[in-house]
């Protein structure tokens, strides 16, 4: 997945996919080739051995987290934030006292960068550092920078310095496209805060923003809160599937993979039982978002949220979702019928298909048909082999090599974090990826990408190298074997590395649009495209070797694995269409014509097909309504674009260097500094329609004839 946070206006633009275009003179502008370091070592070996500690650094100077000198101790966050705030004050004074011009945008971006470099880093440390003192200091830094951002968002003089630039038609026409886009993005962020309104309305906008933030945090906490029932209400034989405390059974999730139908049914009905407080919180969140959108000039929250995206507006999103639903309809009915037959076979007494059934029974069908037991695959996917596979792919496609670099003392937050240098064959060092891959206590259970420092062209002509973290939750190596990945873990690794490469290769002039700082429905394209490479035998055979025997993973096993993912895939995609449609309706015209639960029931019956279960309210567990409000469709649209790029550019030859260079030039290099649809057009050499996107998604569901031939031999 993506890890996102967005402070409005000048704050961090959101680290799971956000905004850029190459600087003047093309991709190489402002980029001096960096010398190769003799301390770099091959990446594969580095991940199949335990780190050697920091013996060489015992006498050396403690560098601080990510090499930031102040962060050798928690107290350093206060120094870092004070330095950032002091620099911000000077930059505000400077930009407000100078005539408008291209320099205005550069100073705005430097202002944004000075705050982001503390806030983005603190955002990561507050959830990932194992030491409470560091986490608390980072949390305080986030609050402090957040307060400064709110202050800047309401600084009329600062706003006017940008407004003067954009109001001068001649000046705007003289700006290069990237500079103009960045100026418009800063203005868009300002106006979300209502700064262009009169004093009373401006205060109302600020109050609404604060309230929305509070409601979002409250709703997010509520989505994971367990429900409990008295023990006697559940049959005794299923108690052991749940946590029991005293006279109560605690239900903390849907238990979707439980073999017992009754366990899944009980979990579904109890976990999704409506909570009055959470219901009120959601209703207030949706209505406050609508009020803010209307206050700043939009007809709905969805219209505001979709500005600048591939889709551009909610009408296009609904057209996309409705067309996709129509094309999936027959396939979904067949999938449900296949699941129903499997349920009847295993449980003849109760064969009615219910919403808690598809995840479990589709898994049974998958295992029965394709024999894809993960333990058969794991020995071929040692972490070191997978990293070497990524290295081979990037070298062939992009001329890039990943090298392991020994971190300095104090540079990383846990000794098993690996540091990778990303090096181009002619351009030298492009940036750093810190790999926080292994499980540990109190570490968030999510795979994500964090921007720590965005790339940008500095005033001295040098390039500020991007720094990112990839966070996974992989098992540690054992005495007898290296870390072994399931096929799902391997695909996730490729997915997250797609985000990292977007960050490394986004050579933008401005950090506000660096790498993954781009519209949400484009942000997942590079990561999903990497999943297609991870599922191609020609790529997998380059690295999938048994860690003991060296035997290559047989082609038939890769083909079976790929085909197994198509089992009931139409029903899975239909579920995503339902969620995305629900999100659009919730963020559409207000007041809503009926309750959120009634809308859920109607939408589920129209866009999914399985019956709504009375006295349940799934929407109260829909955590993506916070981070992806009005944008849940983005994953489907990104997948459609990635599918088209794969089929038209890489399917014939996944190592095609010319296609790789075009991919870098047309898509990765621009971050968010160019309209996303223009990037897609540049890559595909045509302007795709919604029908093209839908056809790409549906064609991915078609079975591969070659696999059937192999299975029948």
XYZ file of C-alpha atoms in Angstrom:
713
model
C 0.000 0.000 0.000
C 0.826 3.762 0.100
C 1.718 5.655 3.717
C 0.106 9.109 3.325
C -0.159 12.298 5.324
C -0.994 15.711 3.974
C -0.728 18.997 5.769
C -2.599 21.543 3.716
C -0.881 24.410 1.968
C 2.849 24.202 2.430
C 2.892 21.003 4.441
C 4.196 17.567 3.414
C 2.377 16.565 0.266
C 1.740 12.912 1.248
C 4.223 10.143 1.070
C 2.340 7.410 -0.771
C 2.273 9.102 -4.113
C 2.721 12.826 -4.747
C 3.905 15.371 -7.462
C 7.151 16.952 -10.801
C 8.803 17.387 -14.268
C 12.496 17.391 -15.222
C 14.335 20.646 -14.668
C 15.594 22.844 -17.505
C 17.735 21.007 -20.021
C 16.049 17.625 -19.595
C 16.658 14.731 -17.223
C 20.308 15.466 -16.597
C 19.857 19.097 -15.622
C 21.336 20.056 -12.293
C 22.587 16.550 -11.798
C 26.311 16.059 -11.470
C 27.448 12.446 -11.666
C 28.187 11.271 -8.135
C 31.343 9.273 -7.517
C 31.057 5.535 -6.860
C 31.757 4.552 -3.246
C 34.147 1.717 -2.408
C 32.024 0.833 0.653
C 29.100 -0.439 -1.469
C 28.458 -4.194 -1.602
C 26.188 -6.494 -3.677
C 22.559 -6.223 -2.635
C 21.542 -9.911 -2.698
C 24.159 -11.083 -0.208
C 23.409 -8.187 2.141
C 19.843 -9.422 2.695
C 20.667 -13.098 3.183
C 23.048 -12.501 6.093
C 22.492 -10.923 9.478
C 23.916 -7.374 9.800
C 27.405 -7.338 11.253
C 26.676 -4.757 13.929
C 28.468 -1.443 13.928
C 31.963 -2.500 15.018
C 33.672 -0.126 12.611
C 31.707 2.821 13.988
C 32.344 2.332 17.707
C 35.025 4.981 17.756
C 33.383 7.157 15.112
C 31.083 10.083 15.524
C 27.385 9.331 16.084
C 25.671 10.677 12.955
C 22.001 10.845 13.961
C 18.931 9.321 12.279
C 19.189 9.402 8.470
C 22.514 11.194 8.878
C 20.841 14.287 10.381
C 23.379 15.412 13.041
C 20.752 16.834 15.455
C 18.876 13.520 15.626
C 21.501 11.536 17.537
C 19.150 11.921 20.535
C 15.389 12.566 20.942
C 16.061 16.153 22.079
C 17.436 16.835 18.605
C 13.908 17.009 17.199
C 13.394 20.255 19.100
C 16.580 21.722 17.569
C 15.578 20.513 14.068
C 12.087 21.973 14.331
C 13.351 25.291 15.744
C 15.857 25.560 12.863
C 13.085 24.793 10.356
C 10.711 27.337 11.881
C 13.433 29.996 11.971
C 14.276 29.349 8.317
C 10.547 29.433 7.436
C 10.166 32.883 9.014
C 13.106 34.219 6.990
C 11.760 32.750 3.729
C 8.281 34.198 4.356
C 9.792 37.620 4.963
C 11.895 37.297 1.797
C 9.085 36.196 -0.545
C 6.663 38.830 0.765
C 9.143 41.655 0.125
C 10.169 40.781 -3.442
C 8.418 41.394 -6.800
C 6.552 38.380 -8.253
C 8.421 36.092 -10.644
C 9.770 32.529 -11.042
C 11.811 33.100 -7.873
C 8.513 33.319 -5.943
C 7.805 29.649 -6.719
C 11.364 28.604 -5.843
C 11.109 30.270 -2.421
C 7.678 28.734 -1.791
C 9.166 25.332 -2.581
C 12.171 25.965 -0.337
C 9.757 26.976 2.426
C 7.785 23.769 1.868
C 11.022 21.741 1.817
C 12.324 23.205 5.086
C 9.106 22.159 6.871
C 8.693 18.818 5.075
C 12.229 17.712 5.899
C 11.345 17.771 9.600
C 7.652 16.823 9.380
C 8.053 13.900 6.947
C 10.937 12.457 8.934
C 9.027 12.935 12.212
C 5.926 11.359 10.664
C 7.917 8.177 10.105
C 9.810 8.173 13.415
C 6.659 8.660 15.529
C 5.251 5.330 14.349
C 8.360 3.263 13.594
C 11.091 4.033 16.134
C 11.355 1.341 18.824
C 12.246 3.888 21.557
C 9.298 5.770 23.162
C 11.408 8.908 23.751
C 12.122 9.238 20.024
C 8.463 8.559 19.136
C 7.236 11.218 21.604
C 9.773 13.808 20.430
C 8.761 13.143 16.806
C 5.069 13.496 17.700
C 5.776 16.876 19.290
C 7.730 17.965 16.186
C 4.744 17.017 13.994
C 2.448 19.134 16.175
C 4.843 22.079 16.114
C 5.293 22.018 12.321
C 1.540 21.486 11.895
C 0.846 24.636 13.905
C 3.277 26.561 11.705
C 1.573 25.245 8.564
C -1.836 26.363 9.858
C -0.326 29.794 10.513
C 1.115 29.978 6.978
C -2.172 28.807 5.457
C -3.851 31.884 6.916
C -1.047 34.355 6.157
C -2.768 36.757 3.756
C 0.454 38.545 2.809
C 2.083 35.228 1.853
C -0.986 34.272 -0.182
C -0.971 37.627 -1.961
C 2.668 37.219 -3.005
C 1.640 34.110 -4.945
C -1.631 35.633 -6.141
C 0.250 38.591 -7.672
C 2.323 36.156 -9.718
C -0.663 34.143 -10.983
C -2.736 37.280 -11.685
C -0.068 38.650 -14.047
C -0.912 37.001 -17.381
C 2.412 37.909 -19.024
C 4.395 36.579 -16.081
C 2.392 33.323 -16.027
C 2.959 32.807 -19.760
C 6.710 33.255 -19.225
C 6.824 30.417 -16.663
C 7.818 26.949 -17.820
C 4.988 24.351 -17.469
C 6.381 22.751 -14.295
C 6.824 26.074 -12.480
C 3.317 27.158 -13.474
C 1.830 23.859 -12.274
C 3.662 24.047 -8.940
C 2.479 27.650 -8.429
C -1.103 26.535 -9.148
C -0.783 23.603 -6.722
C 0.382 25.933 -3.947
C -2.538 28.257 -4.735
C -4.973 25.315 -4.713
C -3.708 24.296 -1.253
C -4.079 27.867 -0.005
C -7.644 28.157 -1.242
C -8.683 24.888 0.416
C -7.992 26.806 3.636
C -10.383 29.539 2.502
C -7.712 32.222 2.492
C -9.346 33.932 -0.527
C -12.576 34.428 1.469
C -13.553 37.325 3.728
C -12.389 37.276 7.346
C -15.509 35.625 8.784
C -15.620 32.854 6.159
C -11.868 32.347 6.478
C -12.265 31.694 10.183
C -15.108 29.283 9.381
C -12.844 27.397 6.942
C -10.070 27.107 9.544
C -12.559 25.873 12.160
C -13.961 23.304 9.700
C -10.471 22.054 8.845
C -9.655 21.593 12.547
C -12.971 19.812 13.158
C -12.471 17.530 10.132
C -9.015 16.551 11.414
C -10.447 15.692 14.847
C -13.358 13.720 13.359
C -10.985 11.865 11.022
C -8.775 10.762 13.916
C -11.793 9.703 15.996
C -13.347 7.775 13.100
C -10.048 6.078 12.252
C -9.633 4.830 15.844
C -13.216 3.569 15.821
C -12.721 1.501 12.654
C -10.453 -0.916 14.541
C -12.225 -0.914 17.898
C -13.331 -4.465 18.841
C -16.908 -5.394 19.735
C -17.821 -7.766 22.543
C -20.815 -9.976 23.363
C -21.748 -12.059 26.350
C -20.458 -15.606 26.100
C -23.845 -17.288 26.336
C -24.954 -15.661 23.056
C -22.461 -17.723 21.035
C -22.239 -21.536 20.772
C -19.516 -22.740 23.104
C -17.602 -24.667 20.429
C -16.674 -21.444 18.565
C -15.421 -19.531 21.643
C -11.869 -20.795 21.069
C -11.697 -18.840 17.782
C -11.940 -15.536 19.644
C -10.455 -13.812 22.698
C -12.531 -14.562 25.814
C -12.317 -12.256 28.849
C -14.544 -13.034 31.825
C -18.118 -13.391 30.605
C -17.468 -11.769 27.231
C -16.193 -12.826 23.817
C -14.124 -10.138 22.053
C -14.489 -9.870 18.258
C -11.666 -7.810 16.746
C -12.060 -8.589 13.033
C -13.980 -10.484 10.355
C -12.057 -13.806 10.619
C -12.610 -14.110 6.858
C -10.328 -17.151 6.481
C -11.897 -19.249 9.267
C -13.045 -22.645 7.873
C -16.111 -22.746 10.155
C -19.069 -20.934 8.547
C -20.506 -20.125 11.954
C -17.280 -18.412 13.094
C -17.266 -16.176 10.007
C -20.977 -15.411 10.368
C -20.653 -14.519 14.059
C -17.577 -12.347 13.425
C -19.307 -10.537 10.539
C -22.520 -9.806 12.439
C -20.845 -8.787 15.705
C -17.811 -6.867 14.361
C -20.032 -4.920 11.949
C -22.824 -4.265 14.453
C -23.489 -0.499 14.347
C -21.966 1.715 17.010
C -24.034 4.896 17.567
C -20.986 7.061 18.359
C -19.078 5.899 15.281
C -22.174 6.415 13.122
C -22.557 10.003 14.363
C -18.833 10.604 13.814
C -19.050 9.442 10.176
C -22.148 11.542 9.476
C -20.451 14.637 10.940
C -17.232 13.969 9.017
C -19.085 13.704 5.703
C -21.251 16.788 6.359
C -18.269 18.912 7.519
C -16.297 17.923 4.403
C -19.270 18.965 2.286
C -19.602 22.303 4.115
C -15.894 23.059 3.623
C -16.027 22.164 -0.079
C -19.027 24.447 -0.630
C -17.430 27.249 1.396
C -14.315 27.257 -0.827
C -16.305 27.105 -4.063
C -17.012 23.458 -4.969
C -20.441 21.844 -5.402
C -19.367 18.676 -3.527
C -16.371 17.378 -1.597
C -15.747 14.903 -4.409
C -15.369 17.740 -6.945
C -12.739 19.336 -4.701
C -10.873 16.081 -4.014
C -10.646 15.071 -7.689
C -9.145 18.303 -9.002
C -5.897 17.537 -10.854
C -6.422 13.756 -10.979
C -6.598 11.490 -14.043
C -10.388 11.340 -13.614
C -10.701 15.131 -13.024
C -14.296 14.961 -11.703
C -16.806 12.617 -9.970
C -18.912 12.276 -13.132
C -15.968 10.595 -14.894
C -15.319 8.380 -11.865
C -18.935 7.179 -11.823
C -18.835 6.593 -15.581
C -15.692 4.461 -15.076
C -17.225 2.496 -12.182
C -20.573 1.910 -13.904
C -18.944 0.753 -17.156
C -16.650 -1.558 -15.196
C -19.561 -2.953 -13.192
C -21.496 -3.674 -16.395
C -18.524 -5.477 -17.958
C -17.904 -7.517 -14.791
C -21.536 -8.468 -14.229
C -21.663 -11.842 -16.031
C -18.238 -12.894 -14.765
C -19.194 -11.958 -11.185
C -22.390 -14.030 -11.393
C -20.312 -17.023 -12.597
C -17.826 -16.497 -9.748
C -20.620 -16.396 -7.151
C -22.126 -19.549 -8.648
C -18.759 -21.336 -8.435
C -18.357 -20.216 -4.796
C -21.932 -21.298 -4.042
C -21.237 -24.796 -5.452
C -18.130 -25.120 -3.292
C -20.102 -24.049 -0.225
C -22.816 -26.593 -1.029
C -20.175 -29.303 -1.430
C -18.603 -28.546 1.962
C -21.743 -27.479 3.834
C -24.884 -28.935 2.187
C -27.144 -27.843 5.075
C -26.496 -24.139 4.529
C -25.590 -23.332 0.930
C -26.954 -19.784 0.637
C -24.084 -17.498 -0.310
C -23.523 -14.683 2.195
C -21.044 -11.762 2.292
C -18.773 -13.596 4.752
C -18.289 -16.553 2.342
C -16.330 -15.417 -0.786
C -12.861 -14.861 0.794
C -12.815 -18.326 2.385
C -14.400 -20.420 -0.373
C -12.509 -18.717 -3.203
C -9.332 -19.652 -1.306
C -10.512 -23.285 -1.114
C -11.225 -23.334 -4.876
C -7.822 -21.763 -5.586
C -5.959 -24.343 -3.490
C -7.932 -27.286 -4.901
C -7.517 -26.243 -8.528
C -3.917 -25.048 -8.575
C -2.046 -26.535 -5.563
C -0.331 -23.284 -4.605
C 0.597 -24.077 -1.017
C 2.957 -21.201 -0.023
C 5.439 -23.582 1.616
C 6.149 -25.052 -1.855
C 7.206 -21.615 -3.113
C 8.993 -20.059 -0.116
C 12.317 -21.920 -0.550
C 12.676 -20.314 -4.001
C 12.038 -16.797 -2.690
C 14.792 -16.016 -0.201
C 14.871 -12.276 0.501
C 18.387 -11.976 -0.926
C 17.317 -13.698 -4.162
C 14.287 -11.398 -4.507
C 16.437 -8.295 -3.964
C 18.892 -9.563 -6.555
C 15.927 -10.098 -8.899
C 14.905 -6.454 -8.461
C 18.506 -5.430 -9.067
C 18.688 -7.425 -12.326
C 15.388 -5.953 -13.520
C 16.365 -2.349 -12.744
C 19.796 -2.786 -14.346
C 18.356 -4.167 -17.585
C 15.409 -1.750 -17.799
C 16.891 1.466 -16.422
C 20.660 1.083 -16.065
C 20.319 1.261 -12.281
C 22.078 -0.852 -9.642
C 21.176 -1.211 -5.964
C 24.151 -1.382 -3.590
C 24.126 -2.113 0.142
C 25.884 0.594 2.138
C 26.960 0.290 5.768
C 25.035 2.924 7.779
C 26.946 5.114 10.197
C 26.492 4.798 13.942
C 23.085 6.181 14.961
C 21.894 6.513 11.353
C 19.265 3.751 11.595
C 16.659 3.062 14.283
C 17.089 -0.714 14.393
C 20.189 -2.783 13.605
C 18.412 -4.920 10.978
C 17.544 -1.889 8.800
C 19.539 -2.007 5.541
C 20.587 1.077 3.584
C 20.626 0.925 -0.216
C 22.393 3.327 -2.547
C 20.584 3.670 -5.902
C 23.231 4.193 -8.584
C 22.799 4.930 -12.304
C 25.428 3.647 -14.735
C 26.238 7.153 -16.052
C 24.565 9.620 -13.660
C 25.976 8.128 -10.451
C 24.182 8.204 -7.094
C 20.452 8.983 -7.389
C 19.311 8.600 -3.778
C 18.933 6.262 -0.790
C 16.379 3.648 0.240
C 16.309 2.503 3.883
C 14.807 -0.988 4.073
C 12.964 -1.610 7.352
C 11.832 -5.084 6.361
C 11.652 -7.227 9.499
C 9.038 -7.834 12.172
C 9.548 -6.355 15.646
C 7.400 -5.535 18.658
C 5.189 -2.420 18.304
C 5.984 -2.040 14.606
C 2.921 -1.142 12.474
C 1.604 -4.166 10.552
C 1.511 -2.537 7.148
C 3.676 -2.470 4.061
C 4.328 1.107 3.005
C 6.634 3.707 1.506
C 7.646 6.891 3.327
C 9.251 9.944 1.747
C 11.860 11.231 4.201
C 13.381 13.860 1.929
C 12.158 14.923 -1.495
C 14.434 15.555 -4.435
C 14.794 19.117 -5.779
C 17.170 21.326 -7.701
C 18.987 23.561 -5.219
C 19.987 27.179 -5.825
C 23.659 26.191 -6.216
C 22.751 23.879 -9.137
C 23.310 20.692 -7.128
C 20.487 18.184 -6.724
C 19.054 17.334 -3.304
C 18.992 13.535 -3.352
C 15.734 11.826 -2.359
C 15.630 9.587 0.715
C 12.831 7.083 1.378
C 11.977 4.214 3.711
C 10.304 0.977 2.667
C 8.565 -0.749 5.555
C 7.579 -4.430 5.381
C 6.855 -7.069 8.030
C 8.951 -10.063 6.992
C 10.042 -12.939 9.251
C 13.654 -12.956 10.434
C 16.117 -15.507 9.112
C 16.627 -18.627 11.229
C 19.722 -20.615 12.091
C 19.021 -22.951 9.170
C 17.625 -20.661 6.493
C 17.572 -17.066 5.274
C 14.337 -15.044 5.333
C 11.954 -16.850 2.975
C 9.054 -14.992 1.352
C 5.639 -16.309 0.385
C 4.542 -15.393 -3.168
C 2.343 -12.652 -1.648
C 5.290 -11.182 0.275
C 7.430 -11.258 -2.872
C 4.764 -9.394 -4.836
C 4.416 -6.809 -2.023
C 8.180 -6.272 -2.067
C 8.069 -5.558 -5.815
C 5.034 -3.279 -5.309
C 6.712 -1.147 -2.629
C 9.946 -1.017 -4.619
C 7.878 0.487 -7.456
C 7.056 3.414 -5.154
C 10.733 3.705 -4.180
C 11.875 3.859 -7.821
C 9.263 6.548 -8.513
C 10.847 8.572 -5.687
C 14.412 7.894 -6.868
C 13.768 8.723 -10.532
C 11.441 11.710 -10.133
C 13.991 14.339 -11.174
C 11.851 17.421 -10.560
C 13.003 20.968 -9.930
C 10.594 21.285 -6.981
C 10.264 18.962 -3.997
C 6.547 19.820 -3.739
C 6.039 17.555 -6.776
C 8.892 15.117 -6.223
C 8.535 11.420 -6.995
C 5.376 9.983 -5.474
C 3.915 13.423 -4.673
C 1.375 13.198 -7.456
C -2.409 12.680 -7.769
C -3.681 9.583 -5.982
C -5.059 7.832 -9.071
C -1.598 8.033 -10.682
C 0.471 7.342 -7.550
C -0.116 3.578 -7.573
C 0.711 3.087 -11.268
C 4.485 2.463 -10.812
C 3.914 0.105 -7.862
C 1.146 -1.923 -9.545
C 3.201 -2.116 -12.752
C 5.911 -3.836 -10.680
C 3.368 -6.555 -9.776
C 3.134 -7.450 -13.478
C 6.920 -7.915 -13.574
C 6.732 -10.018 -10.377
C 4.243 -12.348 -12.064
C 6.128 -12.817 -15.338
C 8.111 -16.061 -15.621
C 10.864 -14.402 -17.676
C 11.519 -12.053 -14.748
C 10.999 -14.596 -11.956
C 13.347 -17.147 -13.547
C 16.183 -14.608 -13.259
C 16.233 -14.924 -9.473
C 13.898 -17.613 -8.054
C 16.333 -20.323 -6.958
C 15.951 -22.871 -4.171
C 18.092 -21.549 -1.322
C 19.566 -25.038 -0.660
C 19.780 -26.761 -4.062
C 19.992 -23.809 -6.453
C 17.177 -25.312 -8.554
C 15.144 -22.774 -10.568
C 11.439 -22.384 -9.833
C 9.657 -24.453 -12.541
C 7.689 -22.477 -15.114
C 4.555 -24.536 -14.419
C 4.604 -23.398 -10.759
C 4.819 -19.728 -11.770
C 1.998 -20.167 -14.303
C -0.228 -21.939 -11.753
C 0.408 -19.174 -9.244
C -0.539 -16.470 -11.788
C -3.678 -18.298 -12.911
C -4.747 -18.952 -9.307
C -4.999 -15.179 -8.804
C -7.725 -15.086 -11.468
C -9.967 -17.438 -9.478
C -13.018 -15.386 -8.431
C -11.090 -12.240 -9.408
C -14.186 -10.734 -11.056
C -16.094 -10.970 -7.751
C -13.119 -9.429 -5.929
C -12.992 -6.551 -8.427
C -16.771 -6.118 -8.185
C -16.352 -5.693 -4.415
C -13.831 -2.908 -5.040
C -16.287 -1.240 -7.445
C -18.925 -1.363 -4.682
C -16.572 0.250 -2.142
C -15.487 2.938 -4.619
C -19.093 3.737 -5.571
C -20.110 3.965 -1.924
C -17.227 6.402 -1.344
C -18.394 8.574 -4.275
C -22.018 8.683 -3.042
C -20.946 9.563 0.516
C -18.872 12.468 -0.823
C -21.410 13.538 -3.453
C -24.498 15.708 -3.111
C -25.462 16.679 0.473
C -27.544 16.443 2.500
C -27.530 12.700 1.797
C -31.027 11.578 0.786
C -31.069 8.837 3.453
C -28.845 7.311 6.151
C -25.325 6.050 5.410
C -26.524 2.517 6.240
C -29.463 2.681 3.815
C -27.055 3.948 1.128
C -24.741 1.019 1.945
C -27.621 -1.475 1.541
C -28.792 -0.006 -1.785
C -25.264 0.266 -3.200
C -24.323 -3.258 -2.092
C -27.366 -4.754 -3.794
C -26.785 -2.785 -7.017
C -22.978 -2.953 -7.297
C -22.066 -6.205 -5.531
C -24.994 -8.589 -5.612
C -24.764 -10.389 -2.270
C -27.503 -9.491 0.218
C -27.095 -6.801 2.861
C -27.146 -8.321 6.365
C -29.592 -6.477 8.677
C -28.117 -4.716 11.721
C -24.659 -4.408 10.181
C -22.869 -1.209 9.167
C -19.710 -2.077 7.224
C -19.146 1.606 6.422
C -18.182 2.212 10.062
C -15.109 -0.014 9.482
C -14.233 1.631 6.144
C -10.995 3.276 7.310
C -10.075 4.399 3.770
C -12.827 7.035 4.000
C -10.291 9.078 5.981
C -7.143 8.939 3.821
C -8.864 8.251 0.496
C -12.119 10.228 0.827
C -13.708 10.452 -2.676
C -10.564 8.726 -4.059
C -11.060 5.041 -3.279
C -11.529 4.403 -7.026
C -7.846 5.357 -7.473
C -6.495 1.849 -7.035
C -8.731 0.500 -9.833
C -7.796 3.353 -12.163
C -4.077 3.017 -11.388
C -4.341 -0.722 -12.087
C -6.032 0.009 -15.424
C -3.196 2.372 -16.442
C -0.514 -0.082 -15.236
C -2.199 -2.899 -17.191
C -2.178 -0.840 -20.383
C 1.479 0.170 -19.893
C 2.438 -3.475 -19.271
C 0.588 -4.852 -22.297
C 1.693 -2.165 -24.736
C 5.281 -1.613 -23.576
C 6.656 -4.560 -21.588
C 4.608 -7.728 -22.182
C 6.541 -8.622 -25.320
C 9.900 -8.091 -23.601
C 9.983 -7.226 -19.866
C 13.673 -6.234 -20.141
C 13.281 -3.844 -23.096
C 15.716 -1.019 -22.316
C 14.147 1.409 -24.805
C 10.732 0.892 -23.171
C 12.337 1.289 -19.725
C 13.945 4.585 -20.710
C 10.651 5.817 -22.161
C 8.887 4.822 -18.950
C 11.403 6.863 -16.952
C 11.235 9.839 -19.324
C 7.440 9.957 -19.780
C 6.149 8.841 -16.357
C 8.637 8.468 -13.497
C 10.715 11.610 -14.112
C 7.826 14.059 -13.713
C 6.538 13.142 -10.236
C 3.436 15.354 -9.978
C 4.814 18.256 -12.028
C 2.851 17.317 -15.121
C -0.827 16.473 -15.589
C -1.190 12.716 -15.031
C -3.190 12.076 -18.201
C -0.460 13.783 -20.243
C 2.085 11.386 -18.724
C -0.142 8.409 -19.562
C -0.584 9.685 -23.135
C 3.174 10.171 -23.498
C 3.814 6.588 -22.421
C 1.034 4.920 -24.414
C 1.399 7.237 -27.440
C -2.386 7.686 -27.458
C -5.165 9.197 -25.356
C -6.952 6.315 -23.590
C -10.704 6.468 -22.965
C -12.649 5.166 -19.974
C -13.620 2.197 -22.188
C -9.899 1.477 -22.732
C -9.287 1.519 -18.969
C -12.232 -0.810 -18.337
C -11.164 -3.206 -21.123
C -7.635 -3.372 -19.673
C -8.959 -4.386 -16.242
C -11.400 -6.961 -17.626
C -8.859 -8.543 -20.000
C -6.566 -9.210 -17.013
C -9.225 -11.670 -15.784
C -9.021 -13.861 -18.891
C -7.380 -17.275 -18.336
C -4.034 -17.995 -19.976
C -4.457 -20.800 -22.540
C -0.813 -21.865 -22.171
C -1.348 -22.755 -18.499
C -4.234 -25.043 -19.371
C -2.022 -26.785 -21.928
C 0.768 -27.273 -19.351
C -1.690 -28.566 -16.747
C -3.149 -31.086 -19.197
C 0.210 -32.509 -20.264
